Amino acid sequence: MTTNPYRLSPDVRPVAYRLHLEPNLESATFAGTVEIDLDLATASSAITLHAIELDVEPAELVAGSATFVSSSPTFDATYETATFTFASEIPAGRSTMLLRFTGILNDQLHGFYRSTFTDDAGVEHVIATTQFEATDARRAFPCFDEPSLKATYQTTLVIPEHLEAYSNTAVIADVATGDGRRSVTFAETMIMSTYLVAFVVGPFEATAVTMVRGVPVRIVYPVGKGHLCAWAMEAAVHALEFFTDYFAIAYPGDKVDLVAIPDFAAGAMENLGCVTFRETELLIDPATASTAELERVALVINHELAHMWFGDLVTMGWWEGIWLNEAFATFMESICTDHFRPEWKKWVGFNPSRDMAFTVDGQHSTRPIEYEVISPNDCRGMFDILTYVKGCSILRMLEQFLGEETFRDGIRIYLKRHAYANTVTADLWAALEEASSLPVGQIMDTWIYQGGYPLISVEDGVLTQQPFAYAESTGTSAIGSIWQVPVLIRSLDDDATETVVVSGENATYATSGAAIINAGGSGFYRTRYSSARLATIAARLTELDELERAVLLSDTWASVLVGQSSFEDVLTLALGLADLDEPATWTVVATALRMANRIVVDADRPALAAATQRICGPVLARLGVAPITGESHQAAELRAIVLDLLGVLAEDPAVISYATQRFDASDVSGDLADAIVGVVMNLGRPGDLATCEARRQAASNPQDEQRWLFAGARSADADGVLALVDRCFTDVRTQDAPYLLAALIRNRLVGVDVWRAATARWAEANAKFPHGSTVAVAAGVTTIVESAEVAQEVRAFHEANPVEAGQRQVEQFLDLLDLHVSLAARTRGVLGEQLAAIATRA
Ligand SMILES: [Zn+2]
């Protein structure tokens, strides 16, 4: 460990920080002092800690009765450190170091940063807030900025009198300083990592406190948005109770504030007791939002509150273990949401995100969930779909294999044993082995330390595994070779189940007759049945459970992408789904039809329209175009899917008329909101983009604001779409601009032109948007399926202009683009015929 030059000396440990900060919001600067109680293992004449973009004076250090003063610090820009050298040796044992420093409130949305927002009356307000994960606490105060160097923090913020301040703990003193400011002191925190420290200063208000198991909970919001907090409070109260019970450990802090921040690079951040969110992830109006938007807010709250235990109380020892935090919080967000609203069927609804992880992880440019992390940049590249979604998927597979209670018992052992401390992956497996008496580590290491996943082929009584890959490997591949695969099998004849761990190339199973492999649908692998077996299962499609059906469709679509099955195969399955209100399954159908829409030649567009009508028409006829009070969430969501497909791909006049009417009447809310916008935007009517912008400016909640901001991405008005690229560099918030650019690149008609316009300003994008977020822009390229030449142009640019800390993800997007381009090349000539065949099926 000590050989990593990015790591601090293990001989100097911080014990407690006393931090005093005076932010000046007008000048965008701050001044501060920090007293750090240290524990030195050996005597030393130099102390090195982290500091970047800070001016720090020489240190004063008191050890017993002796006082030491250092020379001016030497800064190292590569390792982001400051070294203080003393004329004589500091003795081993306890001492206290005092540092005085000044810094800048930056506009990069990391460290201690400045953000502005305009209230409903048109008044602009300034806030100062923090985002420290992974390694940006060092931009706000000199500190030992590594997750295993845990300490306590007591913070005092001196702020303008009329503003409010929040930090990790409750306020213990709030006194006027006599110069128009207040000095607000917060209680000492528990022992925790630097990346979890937070301060927020600005014109905020808070809801009344709700007590949950003795813990005060509030929602904190920019002035004037108090009417958008009720849903967040309901979800937070549920989550805090749920996790307290699930983990069987009380919440480790003294209060919970959930804080909405107007400019925020990530989705949310699990600072202990002071959780920060993008406004869209916290503030919502249930009267106008879609169920998907309500679910999103609940999921993010559940995710962050799970971190209070998994991440904050027990923390990975070093950044390579970030999956321990993020995969687990993603897993718990779903478990908790499933408990909060069982009718949403969260684990079925997880299938579309898991499919995206499968798609990335089937590329040779994938990576293992855990790999060696040397520098902070290595770590920044780990906050991706593989850490969050694949990690969650393999935990779900393990939970279903061990049994839900056994799994939970193992988690309780793990958290209790490592509370206030740090762990490695093996610690989690050890606790789960103790609870289950099964070789968890041996099984799970095959999923953590190699990329990819297996394809399980099924013959009579035999399961065979091989690595799944979307393309031939032309060089190095991160896809592994063999996994220990817990396979659940269910007989369709008598419903009996069987579990087989496939640990070699082959394994036998006993279930005879028609059997579903990956029963329950929680396995992270693809299944390939023989044609005869697949035909049997397709004929009995309604005997599968909902997630099994979604998985069957997903496996078939994956098979289309690798050239083993055809569009006709997957769309034939779709014809058997007309009576089922299953949005997760229908999402796969929508993916296939939308890809067909990108590939098909103009002469075959009528066939695409007819096939879409044949597949989706009966569903909309059954559900009705307009929402019905009291119907299931699934029915409402399915209506949105088929209405969108019919309006855009089939140009169904009745759908277009309905959508246009509601759009023009400004009646765009609820589950159909996005579909209505999509259908109308696709018409490319003059003036609609201006309407969207006017509605964005007038939006009364964050979801509507986002909806109208992103509406243009689906517009058929080519000039209008290209004009939006400019706006991403001017008046769109930098937290949103990279994502909007990606959405514009996905525009079917002018995506290539958007991409060229955006990449022509690449240096500007990298300078202006939050650090590393041009990865999000590059995510848009996967659907540019025009031609191999264009794909080559895209690849050449992104390989010549790598994104710092994110290039591995960019390589994955480029490989996905190649995959889609080869699908297009292979199928374009036969697609029309296949679509026509579907259209005329009885
Ligand atoms: Zn997280």
PDB file of N, CA, C and O in Angstrom, residues 57-122:
ATOM      1  N   GLU A  57      -0.821  28.788   5.222  1.00  0.00           N
ATOM      2  CA  GLU A  57       0.319  29.385   5.939  1.00  0.00           C
ATOM      3  C   GLU A  57       1.128  28.288   6.627  1.00  0.00           C
ATOM      4  O   GLU A  57       0.661  27.167   6.762  1.00  0.00           O
ATOM      5  N   PRO A  58       2.328  28.632   7.111  1.00  0.00           N
ATOM      6  CA  PRO A  58       3.102  27.634   7.856  1.00  0.00           C
ATOM      7  C   PRO A  58       2.292  27.067   9.022  1.00  0.00           C
ATOM      8  O   PRO A  58       1.468  27.771   9.619  1.00  0.00           O
ATOM      9  N   ALA A  59       2.519  25.816   9.340  1.00  0.00           N
ATOM     10  CA  ALA A  59       1.746  25.148  10.393  1.00  0.00           C
ATOM     11  C   ALA A  59       2.315  25.448  11.767  1.00  0.00           C
ATOM     12  O   ALA A  59       3.530  25.604  11.933  1.00  0.00           O
ATOM     13  N   GLU A  60       1.408  25.527  12.745  1.00  0.00           N
ATOM     14  CA  GLU A  60       1.835  25.548  14.145  1.00  0.00           C
ATOM     15  C   GLU A  60       1.439  24.219  14.735  1.00  0.00           C
ATOM     16  O   GLU A  60       0.308  23.763  14.537  1.00  0.00           O
ATOM     17  N   LEU A  61       2.350  23.600  15.470  1.00  0.00           N
ATOM     18  CA  LEU A  61       2.044  22.281  16.000  1.00  0.00           C
ATOM     19  C   LEU A  61       2.398  22.224  17.485  1.00  0.00           C
ATOM     20  O   LEU A  61       3.478  22.666  17.889  1.00  0.00           O
ATOM     21  N   VAL A  62       1.478  21.748  18.278  1.00  0.00           N
ATOM     22  CA  VAL A  62       1.705  21.651  19.720  1.00  0.00           C
ATOM     23  C   VAL A  62       1.726  20.183  20.109  1.00  0.00           C
ATOM     24  O   VAL A  62       0.768  19.448  19.821  1.00  0.00           O
ATOM     25  N   ALA A  63       2.843  19.745  20.722  1.00  0.00           N
ATOM     26  CA  ALA A  63       2.949  18.375  21.208  1.00  0.00           C
ATOM     27  C   ALA A  63       3.376  18.468  22.672  1.00  0.00           C
ATOM     28  O   ALA A  63       4.487  18.924  22.956  1.00  0.00           O
ATOM     29  N   GLY A  64       2.481  18.098  23.575  1.00  0.00           N
ATOM     30  CA  GLY A  64       2.768  18.274  24.998  1.00  0.00           C
ATOM     31  C   GLY A  64       2.995  19.754  25.267  1.00  0.00           C
ATOM     32  O   GLY A  64       2.186  20.604  24.874  1.00  0.00           O
ATOM     33  N   SER A  65       4.123  20.105  25.878  1.00  0.00           N
ATOM     34  CA  SER A  65       4.368  21.507  26.204  1.00  0.00           C
ATOM     35  C   SER A  65       5.180  22.207  25.107  1.00  0.00           C
ATOM     36  O   SER A  65       5.461  23.390  25.197  1.00  0.00           O
ATOM     37  N   ALA A  66       5.558  21.451  24.070  1.00  0.00           N
ATOM     38  CA  ALA A  66       6.405  22.029  23.022  1.00  0.00           C
ATOM     39  C   ALA A  66       5.573  22.553  21.858  1.00  0.00           C
ATOM     40  O   ALA A  66       4.568  21.951  21.497  1.00  0.00           O
ATOM     41  N   THR A  67       6.013  23.677  21.302  1.00  0.00           N
ATOM     42  CA  THR A  67       5.346  24.236  20.120  1.00  0.00           C
ATOM     43  C   THR A  67       6.333  24.249  18.960  1.00  0.00           C
ATOM     44  O   THR A  67       7.503  24.596  19.134  1.00  0.00           O
ATOM     45  N   PHE A  68       5.859  23.849  17.796  1.00  0.00           N
ATOM     46  CA  PHE A  68       6.706  23.788  16.598  1.00  0.00           C
ATOM     47  C   PHE A  68       6.067  24.652  15.518  1.00  0.00           C
ATOM     48  O   PHE A  68       4.846  24.681  15.399  1.00  0.00           O
ATOM     49  N   VAL A  69       6.885  25.344  14.739  1.00  0.00           N
ATOM     50  CA  VAL A  69       6.352  26.095  13.602  1.00  0.00           C
ATOM     51  C   VAL A  69       7.079  25.614  12.351  1.00  0.00           C
ATOM     52  O   VAL A  69       8.304  25.505  12.335  1.00  0.00           O
ATOM     53  N   SER A  70       6.315  25.310  11.320  1.00  0.00           N
ATOM     54  CA  SER A  70       6.922  24.747  10.108  1.00  0.00           C
ATOM     55  C   SER A  70       7.375  25.854   9.172  1.00  0.00           C
ATOM     56  O   SER A  70       7.009  27.019   9.335  1.00  0.00           O
ATOM     57  N   SER A  71       8.135  25.471   8.160  1.00  0.00           N
ATOM     58  CA  SER A  71       8.395  26.369   7.029  1.00  0.00           C
ATOM     59  C   SER A  71       7.117  26.466   6.201  1.00  0.00           C
ATOM     60  O   SER A  71       6.153  25.754   6.449  1.00  0.00           O
ATOM     61  N   SER A  72       7.110  27.349   5.196  1.00  0.00           N
ATOM     62  CA  SER A  72       5.966  27.405   4.275  1.00  0.00           C
ATOM     63  C   SER A  72       5.820  26.042   3.606  1.00  0.00           C
ATOM     64  O   SER A  72       6.814  25.388   3.306  1.00  0.00           O
ATOM     65  N   PRO A  73       4.605  25.613   3.389  1.00  0.00           N
ATOM     66  CA  PRO A  73       4.428  24.272   2.831  1.00  0.00           C
ATOM     67  C   PRO A  73       4.919  24.170   1.393  1.00  0.00           C
ATOM     68  O   PRO A  73       4.883  25.138   0.645  1.00  0.00           O
ATOM     69  N   THR A  74       5.372  22.970   1.028  1.00  0.00           N
ATOM     70  CA  THR A  74       5.660  22.694  -0.379  1.00  0.00           C
ATOM     71  C   THR A  74       4.487  21.905  -0.938  1.00  0.00           C
ATOM     72  O   THR A  74       4.074  20.913  -0.361  1.00  0.00           O
ATOM     73  N   PHE A  75       3.978  22.383  -2.070  1.00  0.00           N
ATOM     74  CA  PHE A  75       2.822  21.736  -2.686  1.00  0.00           C
ATOM     75  C   PHE A  75       3.268  20.812  -3.800  1.00  0.00           C
ATOM     76  O   PHE A  75       4.215  21.104  -4.519  1.00  0.00           O
ATOM     77  N   ASP A  76       2.585  19.696  -3.937  1.00  0.00           N
ATOM     78  CA  ASP A  76       2.830  18.785  -5.051  1.00  0.00           C
ATOM     79  C   ASP A  76       1.530  18.682  -5.843  1.00  0.00           C
ATOM     80  O   ASP A  76       0.527  18.155  -5.363  1.00  0.00           O
ATOM     81  N   ALA A  77       1.570  19.203  -7.084  1.00  0.00           N
ATOM     82  CA  ALA A  77       0.335  19.278  -7.871  1.00  0.00           C
ATOM     83  C   ALA A  77      -0.122  17.906  -8.344  1.00  0.00           C
ATOM     84  O   ALA A  77      -1.318  17.659  -8.521  1.00  0.00           O
ATOM     85  N   THR A  78       0.814  16.985  -8.557  1.00  0.00           N
ATOM     86  CA  THR A  78       0.436  15.652  -9.034  1.00  0.00           C
ATOM     87  C   THR A  78      -0.302  14.870  -7.945  1.00  0.00           C
ATOM     88  O   THR A  78      -1.354  14.296  -8.187  1.00  0.00           O
ATOM     89  N   TYR A  79       0.288  14.895  -6.763  1.00  0.00           N
ATOM     90  CA  TYR A  79      -0.311  14.113  -5.674  1.00  0.00           C
ATOM     91  C   TYR A  79      -1.255  14.942  -4.818  1.00  0.00           C
ATOM     92  O   TYR A  79      -1.857  14.441  -3.886  1.00  0.00           O
ATOM     93  N   GLU A  80      -1.396  16.223  -5.144  1.00  0.00           N
ATOM     94  CA  GLU A  80      -2.328  17.123  -4.471  1.00  0.00           C
ATOM     95  C   GLU A  80      -2.059  17.170  -2.968  1.00  0.00           C
ATOM     96  O   GLU A  80      -2.978  17.035  -2.148  1.00  0.00           O
ATOM     97  N   THR A  81      -0.785  17.322  -2.633  1.00  0.00           N
ATOM     98  CA  THR A  81      -0.408  17.335  -1.230  1.00  0.00           C
ATOM     99  C   THR A  81       0.309  18.639  -0.856  1.00  0.00           C
ATOM    100  O   THR A  81       0.791  19.364  -1.718  1.00  0.00           O
ATOM    101  N   ALA A  82       0.350  18.873   0.460  1.00  0.00           N
ATOM    102  CA  ALA A  82       1.167  19.949   1.028  1.00  0.00           C
ATOM    103  C   ALA A  82       2.039  19.311   2.105  1.00  0.00           C
ATOM    104  O   ALA A  82       1.530  18.545   2.922  1.00  0.00           O
ATOM    105  N   THR A  83       3.333  19.628   2.077  1.00  0.00           N
ATOM    106  CA  THR A  83       4.243  19.068   3.079  1.00  0.00           C
ATOM    107  C   THR A  83       4.776  20.199   3.961  1.00  0.00           C
ATOM    108  O   THR A  83       5.236  21.227   3.452  1.00  0.00           O
ATOM    109  N   PHE A  84       4.663  19.998   5.268  1.00  0.00           N
ATOM    110  CA  PHE A  84       5.142  20.972   6.255  1.00  0.00           C
ATOM    111  C   PHE A  84       6.385  20.390   6.915  1.00  0.00           C
ATOM    112  O   PHE A  84       6.334  19.296   7.478  1.00  0.00           O
ATOM    113  N   THR A  85       7.486  21.143   6.816  1.00  0.00           N
ATOM    114  CA  THR A  85       8.740  20.649   7.374  1.00  0.00           C
ATOM    115  C   THR A  85       9.084  21.465   8.619  1.00  0.00           C
ATOM    116  O   THR A  85       8.953  22.695   8.626  1.00  0.00           O
ATOM    117  N   PHE A  86       9.482  20.758   9.668  1.00  0.00           N
ATOM    118  CA  PHE A  86       9.796  21.410  10.945  1.00  0.00           C
ATOM    119  C   PHE A  86      11.301  21.329  11.201  1.00  0.00           C
ATOM    120  O   PHE A  86      11.970  20.392  10.749  1.00  0.00           O
ATOM    121  N   ALA A  87      11.799  22.308  11.956  1.00  0.00           N
ATOM    122  CA  ALA A  87      13.239  22.370  12.225  1.00  0.00           C
ATOM    123  C   ALA A  87      13.687  21.201  13.095  1.00  0.00           C
ATOM    124  O   ALA A  87      14.813  20.744  13.017  1.00  0.00           O
ATOM    125  N   SER A  88      12.788  20.703  13.940  1.00  0.00           N
ATOM    126  CA  SER A  88      13.149  19.554  14.769  1.00  0.00           C
ATOM    127  C   SER A  88      12.041  18.514  14.691  1.00  0.00           C
ATOM    128  O   SER A  88      10.963  18.785  14.166  1.00  0.00           O
ATOM    129  N   GLU A  89      12.301  17.332  15.221  1.00  0.00           N
ATOM    130  CA  GLU A  89      11.348  16.226  15.092  1.00  0.00           C
ATOM    131  C   GLU A  89      10.148  16.387  16.025  1.00  0.00           C
ATOM    132  O   GLU A  89      10.293  16.702  17.200  1.00  0.00           O
ATOM    133  N   ILE A  90       8.977  16.126  15.467  1.00  0.00           N
ATOM    134  CA  ILE A  90       7.765  16.052  16.288  1.00  0.00           C
ATOM    135  C   ILE A  90       7.796  14.671  16.946  1.00  0.00           C
ATOM    136  O   ILE A  90       7.986  13.674  16.249  1.00  0.00           O
ATOM    137  N   PRO A  91       7.589  14.593  18.252  1.00  0.00           N
ATOM    138  CA  PRO A  91       7.651  13.274  18.893  1.00  0.00           C
ATOM    139  C   PRO A  91       6.475  12.385  18.483  1.00  0.00           C
ATOM    140  O   PRO A  91       5.427  12.886  18.082  1.00  0.00           O
ATOM    141  N   ALA A  92       6.673  11.079  18.607  1.00  0.00           N
ATOM    142  CA  ALA A  92       5.572  10.148  18.376  1.00  0.00           C
ATOM    143  C   ALA A  92       4.473  10.402  19.396  1.00  0.00           C
ATOM    144  O   ALA A  92       4.730  10.963  20.458  1.00  0.00           O
ATOM    145  N   GLY A  93       3.256   9.988  19.043  1.00  0.00           N
ATOM    146  CA  GLY A  93       2.128  10.168  19.959  1.00  0.00           C
ATOM    147  C   GLY A  93       1.250  11.328  19.521  1.00  0.00           C
ATOM    148  O   GLY A  93       1.279  11.745  18.372  1.00  0.00           O
ATOM    149  N   ARG A  94       0.473  11.854  20.485  1.00  0.00           N
ATOM    150  CA  ARG A  94      -0.505  12.884  20.157  1.00  0.00           C
ATOM    151  C   ARG A  94       0.096  14.270  19.994  1.00  0.00           C
ATOM    152  O   ARG A  94       1.002  14.645  20.728  1.00  0.00           O
ATOM    153  N   SER A  95      -0.443  15.010  19.028  1.00  0.00           N
ATOM    154  CA  SER A  95      -0.106  16.422  18.886  1.00  0.00           C
ATOM    155  C   SER A  95      -1.281  17.092  18.179  1.00  0.00           C
ATOM    156  O   SER A  95      -2.184  16.418  17.699  1.00  0.00           O
ATOM    157  N   THR A  96      -1.251  18.436  18.150  1.00  0.00           N
ATOM    158  CA  THR A  96      -2.318  19.168  17.468  1.00  0.00           C
ATOM    159  C   THR A  96      -1.688  20.157  16.506  1.00  0.00           C
ATOM    160  O   THR A  96      -0.825  20.944  16.902  1.00  0.00           O
ATOM    161  N   MET A  97      -2.137  20.084  15.248  1.00  0.00           N
ATOM    162  CA  MET A  97      -1.586  20.962  14.222  1.00  0.00           C
ATOM    163  C   MET A  97      -2.629  22.019  13.869  1.00  0.00           C
ATOM    164  O   MET A  97      -3.799  21.690  13.671  1.00  0.00           O
ATOM    165  N   LEU A  98      -2.204  23.280  13.791  1.00  0.00           N
ATOM    166  CA  LEU A  98      -3.117  24.361  13.412  1.00  0.00           C
ATOM    167  C   LEU A  98      -2.705  24.905  12.044  1.00  0.00           C
ATOM    168  O   LEU A  98      -1.542  25.253  11.835  1.00  0.00           O
ATOM    169  N   LEU A  99      -3.682  24.985  11.137  1.00  0.00           N
ATOM    170  CA  LEU A  99      -3.413  25.503   9.793  1.00  0.00           C
ATOM    171  C   LEU A  99      -4.371  26.642   9.485  1.00  0.00           C
ATOM    172  O   LEU A  99      -5.565  26.556   9.792  1.00  0.00           O
ATOM    173  N   ARG A 100      -3.829  27.711   8.867  1.00  0.00           N
ATOM    174  CA  ARG A 100      -4.664  28.822   8.386  1.00  0.00           C
ATOM    175  C   ARG A 100      -4.605  28.806   6.857  1.00  0.00           C
ATOM    176  O   ARG A 100      -3.530  28.638   6.290  1.00  0.00           O
ATOM    177  N   PHE A 101      -5.765  28.994   6.225  1.00  0.00           N
ATOM    178  CA  PHE A 101      -5.782  28.865   4.762  1.00  0.00           C
ATOM    179  C   PHE A 101      -6.862  29.739   4.144  1.00  0.00           C
ATOM    180  O   PHE A 101      -7.796  30.189   4.824  1.00  0.00           O
ATOM    181  N   THR A 102      -6.711  29.983   2.852  1.00  0.00           N
ATOM    182  CA  THR A 102      -7.767  30.648   2.077  1.00  0.00           C
ATOM    183  C   THR A 102      -7.968  29.869   0.782  1.00  0.00           C
ATOM    184  O   THR A 102      -7.079  29.144   0.339  1.00  0.00           O
ATOM    185  N   GLY A 103      -9.146  30.023   0.215  1.00  0.00           N
ATOM    186  CA  GLY A 103      -9.428  29.309  -1.030  1.00  0.00           C
ATOM    187  C   GLY A 103     -10.493  30.021  -1.841  1.00  0.00           C
ATOM    188  O   GLY A 103     -10.968  31.106  -1.466  1.00  0.00           O
ATOM    189  N   ILE A 104     -10.839  29.407  -2.964  1.00  0.00           N
ATOM    190  CA  ILE A 104     -11.803  29.994  -3.898  1.00  0.00           C
ATOM    191  C   ILE A 104     -13.046  29.122  -3.941  1.00  0.00           C
ATOM    192  O   ILE A 104     -12.939  27.893  -4.004  1.00  0.00           O
ATOM    193  N   LEU A 105     -14.210  29.770  -3.890  1.00  0.00           N
ATOM    194  CA  LEU A 105     -15.461  29.037  -4.155  1.00  0.00           C
ATOM    195  C   LEU A 105     -15.538  28.871  -5.669  1.00  0.00           C
ATOM    196  O   LEU A 105     -15.833  29.820  -6.384  1.00  0.00           O
ATOM    197  N   ASN A 106     -15.228  27.677  -6.175  1.00  0.00           N
ATOM    198  CA  ASN A 106     -15.117  27.490  -7.630  1.00  0.00           C
ATOM    199  C   ASN A 106     -16.494  27.322  -8.262  1.00  0.00           C
ATOM    200  O   ASN A 106     -17.516  27.255  -7.570  1.00  0.00           O
ATOM    201  N   ASP A 107     -16.532  27.237  -9.591  1.00  0.00           N
ATOM    202  CA  ASP A 107     -17.815  26.992 -10.265  1.00  0.00           C
ATOM    203  C   ASP A 107     -17.781  25.645 -10.988  1.00  0.00           C
ATOM    204  O   ASP A 107     -18.484  25.439 -11.965  1.00  0.00           O
ATOM    205  N   GLN A 108     -16.936  24.725 -10.489  1.00  0.00           N
ATOM    206  CA  GLN A 108     -16.767  23.413 -11.126  1.00  0.00           C
ATOM    207  C   GLN A 108     -17.627  22.333 -10.459  1.00  0.00           C
ATOM    208  O   GLN A 108     -17.496  21.149 -10.771  1.00  0.00           O
ATOM    209  N   LEU A 109     -18.451  22.725  -9.511  1.00  0.00           N
ATOM    210  CA  LEU A 109     -19.352  21.800  -8.814  1.00  0.00           C
ATOM    211  C   LEU A 109     -18.592  20.703  -8.058  1.00  0.00           C
ATOM    212  O   LEU A 109     -19.085  19.592  -7.898  1.00  0.00           O
ATOM    213  N   HIS A 110     -17.372  21.008  -7.615  1.00  0.00           N
ATOM    214  CA  HIS A 110     -16.658  20.086  -6.736  1.00  0.00           C
ATOM    215  C   HIS A 110     -15.885  20.878  -5.689  1.00  0.00           C
ATOM    216  O   HIS A 110     -15.706  22.083  -5.833  1.00  0.00           O
ATOM    217  N   GLY A 111     -15.461  20.185  -4.621  1.00  0.00           N
ATOM    218  CA  GLY A 111     -14.850  20.901  -3.512  1.00  0.00           C
ATOM    219  C   GLY A 111     -15.895  21.795  -2.849  1.00  0.00           C
ATOM    220  O   GLY A 111     -17.040  21.401  -2.682  1.00  0.00           O
ATOM    221  N   PHE A 112     -15.469  23.024  -2.478  1.00  0.00           N
ATOM    222  CA  PHE A 112     -16.388  24.031  -1.917  1.00  0.00           C
ATOM    223  C   PHE A 112     -16.728  24.943  -3.085  1.00  0.00           C
ATOM    224  O   PHE A 112     -15.845  25.602  -3.632  1.00  0.00           O
ATOM    225  N   TYR A 113     -17.980  24.971  -3.531  1.00  0.00           N
ATOM    226  CA  TYR A 113     -18.280  25.687  -4.769  1.00  0.00           C
ATOM    227  C   TYR A 113     -19.477  26.617  -4.623  1.00  0.00           C
ATOM    228  O   TYR A 113     -20.238  26.547  -3.673  1.00  0.00           O
ATOM    229  N   ARG A 114     -19.578  27.498  -5.615  1.00  0.00           N
ATOM    230  CA  ARG A 114     -20.583  28.539  -5.614  1.00  0.00           C
ATOM    231  C   ARG A 114     -21.607  28.194  -6.680  1.00  0.00           C
ATOM    232  O   ARG A 114     -21.266  27.711  -7.754  1.00  0.00           O
ATOM    233  N   SER A 115     -22.853  28.479  -6.381  1.00  0.00           N
ATOM    234  CA  SER A 115     -23.914  28.206  -7.335  1.00  0.00           C
ATOM    235  C   SER A 115     -24.953  29.306  -7.197  1.00  0.00           C
ATOM    236  O   SER A 115     -25.033  29.956  -6.157  1.00  0.00           O
ATOM    237  N   THR A 116     -25.694  29.554  -8.257  1.00  0.00           N
ATOM    238  CA  THR A 116     -26.724  30.602  -8.190  1.00  0.00           C
ATOM    239  C   THR A 116     -28.061  30.049  -8.645  1.00  0.00           C
ATOM    240  O   THR A 116     -28.117  29.067  -9.380  1.00  0.00           O
ATOM    241  N   PHE A 117     -29.122  30.664  -8.169  1.00  0.00           N
ATOM    242  CA  PHE A 117     -30.442  30.330  -8.704  1.00  0.00           C
ATOM    243  C   PHE A 117     -31.309  31.579  -8.645  1.00  0.00           C
ATOM    244  O   PHE A 117     -31.038  32.508  -7.892  1.00  0.00           O
ATOM    245  N   THR A 118     -32.334  31.593  -9.483  1.00  0.00           N
ATOM    246  CA  THR A 118     -33.243  32.729  -9.544  1.00  0.00           C
ATOM    247  C   THR A 118     -34.587  32.298  -8.995  1.00  0.00           C
ATOM    248  O   THR A 118     -35.127  31.272  -9.417  1.00  0.00           O
ATOM    249  N   ASP A 119     -35.112  33.031  -8.054  1.00  0.00           N
ATOM    250  CA  ASP A 119     -36.401  32.629  -7.461  1.00  0.00           C
ATOM    251  C   ASP A 119     -37.572  33.061  -8.346  1.00  0.00           C
ATOM    252  O   ASP A 119     -37.375  33.693  -9.393  1.00  0.00           O
ATOM    253  N   ASP A 120     -38.792  32.714  -7.917  1.00  0.00           N
ATOM    254  CA  ASP A 120     -39.968  32.993  -8.741  1.00  0.00           C
ATOM    255  C   ASP A 120     -40.159  34.487  -8.993  1.00  0.00           C
ATOM    256  O   ASP A 120     -40.741  34.883  -9.998  1.00  0.00           O
ATOM    257  N   ALA A 121     -39.649  35.317  -8.078  1.00  0.00           N
ATOM    258  CA  ALA A 121     -39.780  36.766  -8.253  1.00  0.00           C
ATOM    259  C   ALA A 121     -38.678  37.335  -9.152  1.00  0.00           C
ATOM    260  O   ALA A 121     -38.598  38.544  -9.356  1.00  0.00           O
ATOM    261  N   GLY A 122     -37.808  36.443  -9.667  1.00  0.00           N
ATOM    262  CA  GLY A 122     -36.755  36.905 -10.566  1.00  0.00           C
ATOM    263  C   GLY A 122     -35.502  37.381  -9.843  1.00  0.00           C
ATOM    264  O   GLY A 122     -34.599  37.946 -10.459  1.00  0.00           O
TER     265      GLY A 122
END
